[in-house]
Amino acid sequence: MAFQFVAKTADVPAGTGKLFEVDGHKVALFNLSGEFYAIDDICTHEEASLCDGPVDGETVECPWHGALFNIKTGAVLTMPAVTPVKTYAVKVDGDRVTVDVAAEAPTRANA
C-alpha cells in the first residue's frame, strides 16, 4: 500500500482528532499543535471510537471507560485497556495530509 490522501490540514483543528477510513481501516487522525499523527480509531478495550474522546496534550481518552493512549506512540497509559493501538505513518505536503496504513509510524512503542 502507499500513502493515501485523507484530509487537508484545516480539516482537523489543533487539539482534536477526526475519523477517516483508509484502505478499509478506521483511522483517527490527530493534530497536535500542527503535527499530525494517525492511530487505529478503535479502543483496544471495548471498541469505542477514540477520535470521539478528549485530547489532552499527547493523550486521547477513550470516551467509554477512560483508558488513555499516547497519540504519538500508540502506547496504552491507563487501564482498563492493556493493548496499545497501532500507529501509522503520516506525511504532510503543504496542506495535504496523507496516511499509509501499511507502514507503522517510526515512533511506535514496542509493547
Short mmCIF file of C-alpha atoms in Angstrom, two decimals:
data_model
loop_
_atom_site.label_atom_id
_atom_site.label_comp_id
_atom_site.label_asym_id
_atom_site.label_seq_id
_atom_site.Cartn_x
_atom_site.Cartn_y
_atom_site.Cartn_z
CA MET A 1 0.00 0.00 0.00
CA ALA A 2 1.01 3.60 -0.27
CA PHE A 3 0.24 6.93 1.29
CA GLN A 4 -3.39 7.90 0.77
CA PHE A 5 -4.79 11.43 0.94
CA VAL A 6 -7.08 11.73 3.98
CA ALA A 7 -7.54 15.42 4.75
CA LYS A 8 -6.40 18.97 4.38
CA THR A 9 -4.63 20.35 7.43
CA ALA A 10 -7.53 22.73 8.10
CA ASP A 11 -9.96 19.78 8.33
CA VAL A 12 -8.53 18.72 11.71
CA PRO A 13 -8.12 21.68 14.09
CA ALA A 14 -5.26 21.66 16.60
CA GLY A 15 -6.03 19.63 19.71
CA THR A 16 -8.63 17.43 18.00
CA GLY A 17 -8.99 14.14 16.20
CA LYS A 18 -11.14 13.09 13.29
CA LEU A 19 -12.14 9.70 11.90
CA PHE A 20 -11.14 8.68 8.39
CA GLU A 21 -11.35 5.38 6.56
CA VAL A 22 -8.11 4.46 4.81
CA ASP A 23 -7.99 1.25 2.76
CA GLY A 24 -10.68 -0.30 4.96
CA HIS A 25 -9.07 0.78 8.27
CA LYS A 26 -10.75 3.18 10.70
CA VAL A 27 -8.02 5.70 11.41
CA ALA A 28 -8.09 8.54 13.94
CA LEU A 29 -6.05 11.48 12.67
CA PHE A 30 -4.95 13.92 15.37
CA ASN A 31 -3.50 17.40 15.10
CA LEU A 32 -1.14 18.14 17.98
CA SER A 33 -0.09 21.78 17.55
CA GLY A 34 0.32 21.40 13.80
CA GLU A 35 1.94 17.94 13.91
CA PHE A 36 -0.29 15.14 12.60
CA TYR A 37 -0.47 11.59 13.97
CA ALA A 38 -2.59 8.62 12.92
CA ILE A 39 -3.65 5.70 15.12
CA ASP A 40 -6.28 2.97 14.99
CA ASP A 41 -9.54 4.65 15.89
CA ILE A 42 -10.88 1.73 17.93
CA CYS A 43 -10.05 1.38 21.63
CA THR A 44 -8.43 -1.98 22.31
CA HIS A 45 -10.61 -2.47 25.40
CA GLU A 46 -14.22 -2.12 24.24
CA GLU A 47 -14.10 -0.86 20.65
CA ALA A 48 -15.12 2.76 21.26
CA SER A 49 -14.11 5.42 18.75
CA LEU A 50 -11.00 7.18 20.07
CA CYS A 51 -11.48 10.24 17.89
CA ASP A 52 -14.61 10.93 19.97
CA GLY A 53 -12.53 11.12 23.17
CA PRO A 54 -10.99 14.22 24.69
CA VAL A 55 -7.43 15.13 23.73
CA ASP A 56 -5.06 16.41 26.43
CA GLY A 57 -1.54 17.15 25.25
CA GLU A 58 -0.27 13.94 23.63
CA THR A 59 -3.03 11.70 25.02
CA VAL A 60 -6.53 10.73 24.00
CA GLU A 61 -9.05 9.30 26.45
CA CYS A 62 -11.44 6.55 25.44
CA PRO A 63 -14.93 8.06 25.75
CA TRP A 64 -16.44 4.84 27.16
CA HIS A 65 -14.21 3.71 30.04
CA GLY A 66 -11.41 6.27 30.30
CA ALA A 67 -8.38 4.33 29.05
CA LEU A 68 -5.64 6.75 27.97
CA PHE A 69 -3.49 6.28 24.88
CA ASN A 70 -0.40 8.18 23.75
CA ILE A 71 -1.29 9.64 20.36
CA LYS A 72 2.33 9.73 19.16
CA THR A 73 3.29 6.17 20.12
CA GLY A 74 0.02 4.28 20.47
CA ALA A 75 1.05 3.17 23.96
CA VAL A 76 -1.71 2.44 26.44
CA LEU A 77 -1.18 4.55 29.57
CA THR A 78 -4.04 3.51 31.84
CA MET A 79 -6.42 0.64 32.31
CA PRO A 80 -8.86 -0.77 31.52
CA ALA A 81 -7.07 -1.12 28.15
CA VAL A 82 -3.85 -3.15 28.19
CA THR A 83 -3.03 -3.40 24.47
CA PRO A 84 -1.59 -0.45 22.53
CA VAL A 85 -3.22 0.84 19.36
CA LYS A 86 -1.44 0.73 16.02
CA THR A 87 0.16 3.89 14.73
CA TYR A 88 0.52 4.77 11.08
CA ALA A 89 2.99 6.78 9.05
CA VAL A 90 1.79 10.30 8.23
CA LYS A 91 3.12 12.80 5.70
CA VAL A 92 2.13 16.43 5.32
CA ASP A 93 2.82 18.09 1.98
CA GLY A 94 1.66 21.68 2.01
CA ASP A 95 -1.94 21.46 3.24
CA ARG A 96 -2.41 17.78 2.29
CA VAL A 97 -2.25 15.06 4.96
CA THR A 98 -1.61 11.51 3.79
CA VAL A 99 -1.53 8.24 5.76
CA ASP A 100 -0.03 4.84 4.94
CA VAL A 101 -1.88 2.10 6.86
CA ALA A 102 0.70 -0.46 5.74
CA ALA A 103 3.55 1.42 7.43
CA GLU A 104 3.85 1.88 11.18
CA ALA A 105 4.85 5.31 12.40
CA PRO A 106 8.57 5.45 13.22
CA THR A 107 7.83 6.40 16.87
CA ARG A 108 5.58 3.41 17.59
CA ALA A 109 6.07 1.99 21.07
CA ASN A 110 7.11 -1.63 21.31
CA ALA A 111 4.71 -3.30 23.69
#
